[in-house]
C-alpha cells in the first residue's frame, strides 16, 4: 500500500516552520519537502500512512489558524490537501517522494 501525501500552504517562513514542526510532532509522518512556491508562499509536504497524514494536516491547520499576522487582515493560511495514495506519475514529477535527506526520519 502506498503512502499518503499531505500539504499545507502558508505565507511566510515563520508560519511554515511552526506548521512543519506541529505536523511532524502530531503524527507519525516524515517531512519530505518545504517548497517555496513564489514569494513568501511555502508548501509543507509530509508523507506517511493515510490516517497519520490526515491527523498531521489537521494539526498544521490548527497551528496556523492560531497565529496572528503583523498586519491586520493578512492571511497566513492559504490551502491544504491530502492524497491517500498518489499516482506514481505524481511521484516522478513533483518533489513529494522520500529522499536520502529524509531517510533517517522515514516512519515505518
Short mmCIF file of N, CA and C in Angstrom, two decimals:
data_model
loop_
_atom_site.label_atom_id
_atom_site.label_comp_id
_atom_site.label_asym_id
_atom_site.label_seq_id
_atom_site.Cartn_x
_atom_site.Cartn_y
_atom_site.Cartn_z
N UNK A 1 0.84 -1.17 0.00
CA UNK A 1 0.00 0.00 0.00
C UNK A 1 0.89 1.24 0.00
N UNK A 2 0.59 2.21 -0.86
CA UNK A 2 1.38 3.42 -0.96
C UNK A 2 1.15 4.35 0.21
N UNK A 3 2.08 5.23 0.40
CA UNK A 3 1.99 6.22 1.47
C UNK A 3 1.22 7.44 0.98
N UNK A 4 0.49 8.07 1.88
CA UNK A 4 -0.27 9.27 1.57
C UNK A 4 0.67 10.47 1.54
N UNK A 5 0.22 11.53 0.91
CA UNK A 5 0.95 12.79 0.90
C UNK A 5 0.00 13.88 1.40
N UNK A 6 0.50 14.74 2.27
CA UNK A 6 -0.30 15.83 2.79
C UNK A 6 0.43 17.15 2.62
N UNK A 7 -0.33 18.20 2.35
CA UNK A 7 0.27 19.51 2.08
C UNK A 7 -0.49 20.61 2.81
N UNK A 8 0.25 21.56 3.34
CA UNK A 8 -0.32 22.78 3.90
C UNK A 8 0.47 23.93 3.33
N UNK A 9 -0.22 24.90 2.75
CA UNK A 9 0.44 26.06 2.16
C UNK A 9 0.17 27.28 3.02
N UNK A 10 1.25 27.99 3.37
CA UNK A 10 1.15 29.18 4.22
C UNK A 10 1.93 30.33 3.58
N UNK A 11 1.76 31.50 4.17
CA UNK A 11 2.51 32.66 3.70
C UNK A 11 3.49 33.07 4.78
N UNK A 12 4.77 32.93 4.50
CA UNK A 12 5.82 33.34 5.41
C UNK A 12 6.60 32.18 5.99
N UNK A 13 7.88 32.42 6.23
CA UNK A 13 8.75 31.38 6.77
C UNK A 13 8.43 31.03 8.23
N UNK A 14 8.20 32.00 9.12
CA UNK A 14 7.86 31.62 10.49
C UNK A 14 6.62 30.73 10.59
N UNK A 15 5.52 31.05 9.89
CA UNK A 15 4.39 30.14 9.93
C UNK A 15 4.73 28.77 9.34
N UNK A 16 5.53 28.74 8.28
CA UNK A 16 5.91 27.47 7.65
C UNK A 16 6.69 26.59 8.62
N UNK A 17 7.63 27.18 9.32
CA UNK A 17 8.43 26.41 10.29
C UNK A 17 7.56 25.90 11.43
N UNK A 18 6.69 26.76 11.93
CA UNK A 18 5.81 26.36 13.03
C UNK A 18 4.87 25.25 12.61
N UNK A 19 4.29 25.37 11.42
CA UNK A 19 3.37 24.35 10.92
C UNK A 19 4.10 23.03 10.68
N UNK A 20 5.27 23.08 10.07
CA UNK A 20 6.04 21.86 9.82
C UNK A 20 6.36 21.16 11.14
N UNK A 21 6.76 21.92 12.15
CA UNK A 21 7.08 21.34 13.45
C UNK A 21 5.86 20.65 14.07
N UNK A 22 4.72 21.32 14.03
CA UNK A 22 3.49 20.74 14.59
C UNK A 22 3.08 19.50 13.82
N UNK A 23 3.20 19.55 12.49
CA UNK A 23 2.78 18.42 11.67
C UNK A 23 3.57 17.15 11.97
N UNK A 24 4.89 17.28 12.12
CA UNK A 24 5.70 16.08 12.37
C UNK A 24 5.61 15.60 13.81
N UNK A 25 5.22 16.49 14.72
CA UNK A 25 5.05 16.08 16.12
C UNK A 25 3.67 15.49 16.39
N UNK A 26 2.69 15.85 15.58
CA UNK A 26 1.32 15.42 15.82
C UNK A 26 1.05 13.99 15.36
N UNK A 27 1.84 13.50 14.41
CA UNK A 27 1.57 12.18 13.84
C UNK A 27 2.87 11.56 13.34
N UNK A 28 2.80 10.27 13.03
CA UNK A 28 3.97 9.56 12.51
C UNK A 28 4.09 9.80 11.01
N UNK A 29 4.63 10.97 10.67
CA UNK A 29 4.83 11.35 9.27
C UNK A 29 6.26 11.82 9.09
N UNK A 30 6.69 11.90 7.85
CA UNK A 30 8.01 12.40 7.51
C UNK A 30 7.86 13.67 6.68
N UNK A 31 8.55 14.71 7.10
CA UNK A 31 8.59 15.95 6.32
C UNK A 31 9.49 15.69 5.12
N UNK A 32 8.93 15.76 3.92
CA UNK A 32 9.73 15.45 2.73
C UNK A 32 10.10 16.70 1.93
N UNK A 33 9.39 17.80 2.15
CA UNK A 33 9.70 19.00 1.36
C UNK A 33 9.06 20.22 2.00
N UNK A 34 9.76 21.34 1.91
CA UNK A 34 9.19 22.65 2.18
C UNK A 34 9.46 23.44 0.91
N UNK A 35 8.48 23.46 0.05
CA UNK A 35 8.62 24.03 -1.30
C UNK A 35 8.23 25.49 -1.29
N UNK A 36 9.17 26.35 -1.71
CA UNK A 36 8.85 27.77 -1.87
C UNK A 36 8.14 27.92 -3.21
N UNK A 37 6.86 28.25 -3.15
CA UNK A 37 6.04 28.31 -4.36
C UNK A 37 6.34 29.60 -5.11
N UNK A 38 6.17 30.73 -4.45
CA UNK A 38 6.52 32.02 -5.03
C UNK A 38 6.51 33.05 -3.92
N UNK A 39 7.43 33.98 -3.99
CA UNK A 39 7.50 34.99 -2.95
C UNK A 39 7.58 34.36 -1.57
N UNK A 40 6.61 34.66 -0.73
CA UNK A 40 6.60 34.13 0.63
C UNK A 40 5.69 32.92 0.78
N UNK A 41 5.15 32.41 -0.31
CA UNK A 41 4.26 31.25 -0.23
C UNK A 41 5.09 29.97 -0.14
N UNK A 42 4.83 29.19 0.91
CA UNK A 42 5.59 27.97 1.15
C UNK A 42 4.62 26.82 1.39
N UNK A 43 4.89 25.69 0.73
CA UNK A 43 4.07 24.49 0.92
C UNK A 43 4.87 23.46 1.70
N UNK A 44 4.29 23.00 2.80
CA UNK A 44 4.90 21.98 3.63
C UNK A 44 4.32 20.64 3.20
N UNK A 45 5.18 19.67 2.87
CA UNK A 45 4.74 18.38 2.35
C UNK A 45 5.20 17.28 3.29
N UNK A 46 4.26 16.43 3.72
CA UNK A 46 4.58 15.29 4.57
C UNK A 46 4.09 14.00 3.92
N UNK A 47 4.71 12.88 4.30
CA UNK A 47 4.32 11.55 3.81
C UNK A 47 4.13 10.62 4.98
N UNK A 48 3.26 9.63 4.81
CA UNK A 48 3.04 8.63 5.84
C UNK A 48 1.77 7.86 5.55
N UNK A 49 1.32 7.08 6.54
CA UNK A 49 0.06 6.36 6.40
C UNK A 49 -1.09 7.36 6.29
N UNK A 50 -2.16 6.94 5.64
CA UNK A 50 -3.29 7.83 5.37
C UNK A 50 -3.81 8.49 6.64
N UNK A 51 -4.08 7.70 7.66
CA UNK A 51 -4.64 8.27 8.90
C UNK A 51 -3.67 9.23 9.57
N UNK A 52 -2.38 8.92 9.52
CA UNK A 52 -1.38 9.79 10.14
C UNK A 52 -1.24 11.10 9.37
N UNK A 53 -1.27 11.04 8.06
CA UNK A 53 -1.17 12.25 7.24
C UNK A 53 -2.39 13.15 7.48
N UNK A 54 -3.55 12.54 7.57
CA UNK A 54 -4.77 13.32 7.83
C UNK A 54 -4.66 14.05 9.17
N UNK A 55 -4.21 13.36 10.20
CA UNK A 55 -4.02 13.97 11.52
C UNK A 55 -3.00 15.09 11.44
N UNK A 56 -1.92 14.85 10.74
CA UNK A 56 -0.84 15.82 10.60
C UNK A 56 -1.33 17.10 9.92
N UNK A 57 -2.06 16.95 8.82
CA UNK A 57 -2.58 18.12 8.08
C UNK A 57 -3.55 18.91 8.95
N UNK A 58 -4.43 18.22 9.65
CA UNK A 58 -5.38 18.91 10.54
C UNK A 58 -4.66 19.66 11.65
N UNK A 59 -3.60 19.07 12.21
CA UNK A 59 -2.82 19.74 13.25
C UNK A 59 -2.12 20.98 12.69
N UNK A 60 -1.60 20.87 11.47
CA UNK A 60 -0.97 22.02 10.81
C UNK A 60 -1.96 23.15 10.60
N UNK A 61 -3.17 22.81 10.21
CA UNK A 61 -4.22 23.82 10.01
C UNK A 61 -4.54 24.54 11.31
N UNK A 62 -4.69 23.78 12.38
CA UNK A 62 -4.99 24.39 13.67
C UNK A 62 -3.86 25.31 14.13
N UNK A 63 -2.64 24.89 13.88
CA UNK A 63 -1.48 25.70 14.30
C UNK A 63 -1.44 27.04 13.57
N UNK A 64 -1.64 27.01 12.26
CA UNK A 64 -1.56 28.26 11.51
C UNK A 64 -2.75 29.17 11.80
N UNK A 65 -3.89 28.61 12.11
CA UNK A 65 -5.06 29.43 12.44
C UNK A 65 -4.87 30.17 13.77
N UNK A 66 -4.04 29.65 14.66
CA UNK A 66 -3.78 30.30 15.94
C UNK A 66 -2.78 31.44 15.82
N UNK A 67 -2.06 31.50 14.71
CA UNK A 67 -1.05 32.54 14.53
C UNK A 67 -1.70 33.85 14.11
N UNK A 68 -1.03 34.93 14.50
CA UNK A 68 -1.54 36.23 14.13
C UNK A 68 -0.55 36.92 13.21
N UNK A 69 -1.08 37.57 12.21
CA UNK A 69 -0.26 38.30 11.26
C UNK A 69 0.09 39.67 11.83
N UNK A 70 1.23 40.18 11.43
CA UNK A 70 1.65 41.52 11.85
C UNK A 70 0.66 42.56 11.37
N UNK A 71 0.20 42.39 10.15
CA UNK A 71 -0.73 43.34 9.53
C UNK A 71 -2.14 42.78 9.61
N UNK A 72 -3.04 43.53 10.20
CA UNK A 72 -4.45 43.12 10.35
C UNK A 72 -5.03 42.73 8.99
N UNK A 73 -5.68 41.58 8.93
CA UNK A 73 -6.34 41.15 7.70
C UNK A 73 -5.50 40.28 6.80
N UNK A 74 -4.19 40.22 7.02
CA UNK A 74 -3.34 39.35 6.20
C UNK A 74 -3.61 37.89 6.56
N UNK A 75 -3.69 37.06 5.56
CA UNK A 75 -3.92 35.63 5.79
C UNK A 75 -2.61 34.88 5.76
N UNK A 76 -2.39 34.05 6.76
CA UNK A 76 -1.20 33.21 6.78
C UNK A 76 -1.48 31.85 6.16
N UNK A 77 -2.70 31.33 6.35
CA UNK A 77 -3.10 30.04 5.78
C UNK A 77 -3.62 30.26 4.37
N UNK A 78 -3.14 29.46 3.41
CA UNK A 78 -3.59 29.58 2.03
C UNK A 78 -4.42 28.38 1.60
N UNK A 79 -3.90 27.16 1.80
CA UNK A 79 -4.65 25.98 1.38
C UNK A 79 -4.04 24.73 2.01
N UNK A 80 -4.80 23.64 1.90
CA UNK A 80 -4.29 22.35 2.38
C UNK A 80 -5.00 21.24 1.62
N UNK A 81 -4.36 20.08 1.62
CA UNK A 81 -4.96 18.92 0.97
C UNK A 81 -4.14 17.69 1.32
N UNK A 82 -4.77 16.53 1.25
CA UNK A 82 -4.01 15.28 1.36
C UNK A 82 -4.53 14.31 0.32
N UNK A 83 -3.64 13.47 -0.18
CA UNK A 83 -3.96 12.48 -1.20
C UNK A 83 -3.61 11.12 -0.62
N UNK A 84 -4.61 10.24 -0.47
CA UNK A 84 -4.36 8.94 0.17
C UNK A 84 -3.28 8.09 -0.51
N UNK A 85 -3.34 7.91 -1.78
CA UNK A 85 -2.35 7.11 -2.49
C UNK A 85 -2.06 7.80 -3.82
N UNK A 86 -1.07 8.70 -3.82
CA UNK A 86 -0.78 9.44 -5.05
C UNK A 86 -0.31 8.52 -6.18
N UNK A 87 -0.64 8.90 -7.38
CA UNK A 87 -0.24 8.16 -8.58
C UNK A 87 1.28 8.16 -8.70
N UNK A 88 1.82 7.09 -9.24
CA UNK A 88 3.27 7.02 -9.47
C UNK A 88 3.74 8.16 -10.36
N UNK A 89 2.89 8.61 -11.26
CA UNK A 89 3.25 9.71 -12.15
C UNK A 89 3.52 10.99 -11.35
N UNK A 90 2.72 11.24 -10.31
CA UNK A 90 2.96 12.40 -9.45
C UNK A 90 4.30 12.29 -8.76
N UNK A 91 4.64 11.08 -8.35
CA UNK A 91 5.87 10.86 -7.62
C UNK A 91 7.10 11.22 -8.46
N UNK A 92 7.00 10.99 -9.75
CA UNK A 92 8.12 11.27 -10.64
C UNK A 92 8.25 12.76 -10.91
N UNK A 93 7.14 13.46 -11.03
CA UNK A 93 7.14 14.85 -11.45
C UNK A 93 7.27 15.84 -10.29
N UNK A 94 6.63 15.57 -9.17
CA UNK A 94 6.61 16.51 -8.06
C UNK A 94 7.59 16.13 -6.96
N UNK A 95 8.05 17.11 -6.17
CA UNK A 95 9.01 16.83 -5.09
C UNK A 95 8.30 16.31 -3.83
N UNK A 96 7.64 15.15 -3.94
CA UNK A 96 6.88 14.63 -2.81
C UNK A 96 7.34 13.23 -2.41
N UNK A 97 8.45 12.80 -2.91
CA UNK A 97 8.96 11.45 -2.63
C UNK A 97 9.97 11.51 -1.50
N UNK A 98 10.09 10.41 -0.77
CA UNK A 98 11.15 10.30 0.22
C UNK A 98 12.49 10.45 -0.49
N UNK A 99 13.46 11.02 0.18
CA UNK A 99 14.78 11.18 -0.43
C UNK A 99 15.85 10.71 0.55
N UNK A 100 17.10 10.76 0.13
CA UNK A 100 18.20 10.38 1.01
C UNK A 100 18.26 11.30 2.22
N UNK A 101 17.89 12.58 2.01
CA UNK A 101 17.91 13.55 3.12
C UNK A 101 16.92 13.17 4.21
N UNK A 102 15.81 12.53 3.83
CA UNK A 102 14.76 12.22 4.81
C UNK A 102 14.80 10.77 5.28
N UNK A 103 15.70 9.99 4.75
CA UNK A 103 15.72 8.56 5.02
C UNK A 103 15.73 8.22 6.51
N UNK A 104 16.54 8.91 7.29
CA UNK A 104 16.62 8.57 8.72
C UNK A 104 15.35 8.95 9.49
N UNK A 105 14.48 9.77 8.89
CA UNK A 105 13.25 10.19 9.56
C UNK A 105 12.03 9.46 9.05
N UNK A 106 12.18 8.64 8.02
CA UNK A 106 11.03 7.93 7.46
C UNK A 106 10.38 7.08 8.53
N UNK A 107 9.07 7.23 8.66
CA UNK A 107 8.32 6.49 9.67
C UNK A 107 7.91 5.14 9.09
N UNK A 108 7.97 4.12 9.88
CA UNK A 108 7.61 2.77 9.42
C UNK A 108 6.13 2.55 9.54
#
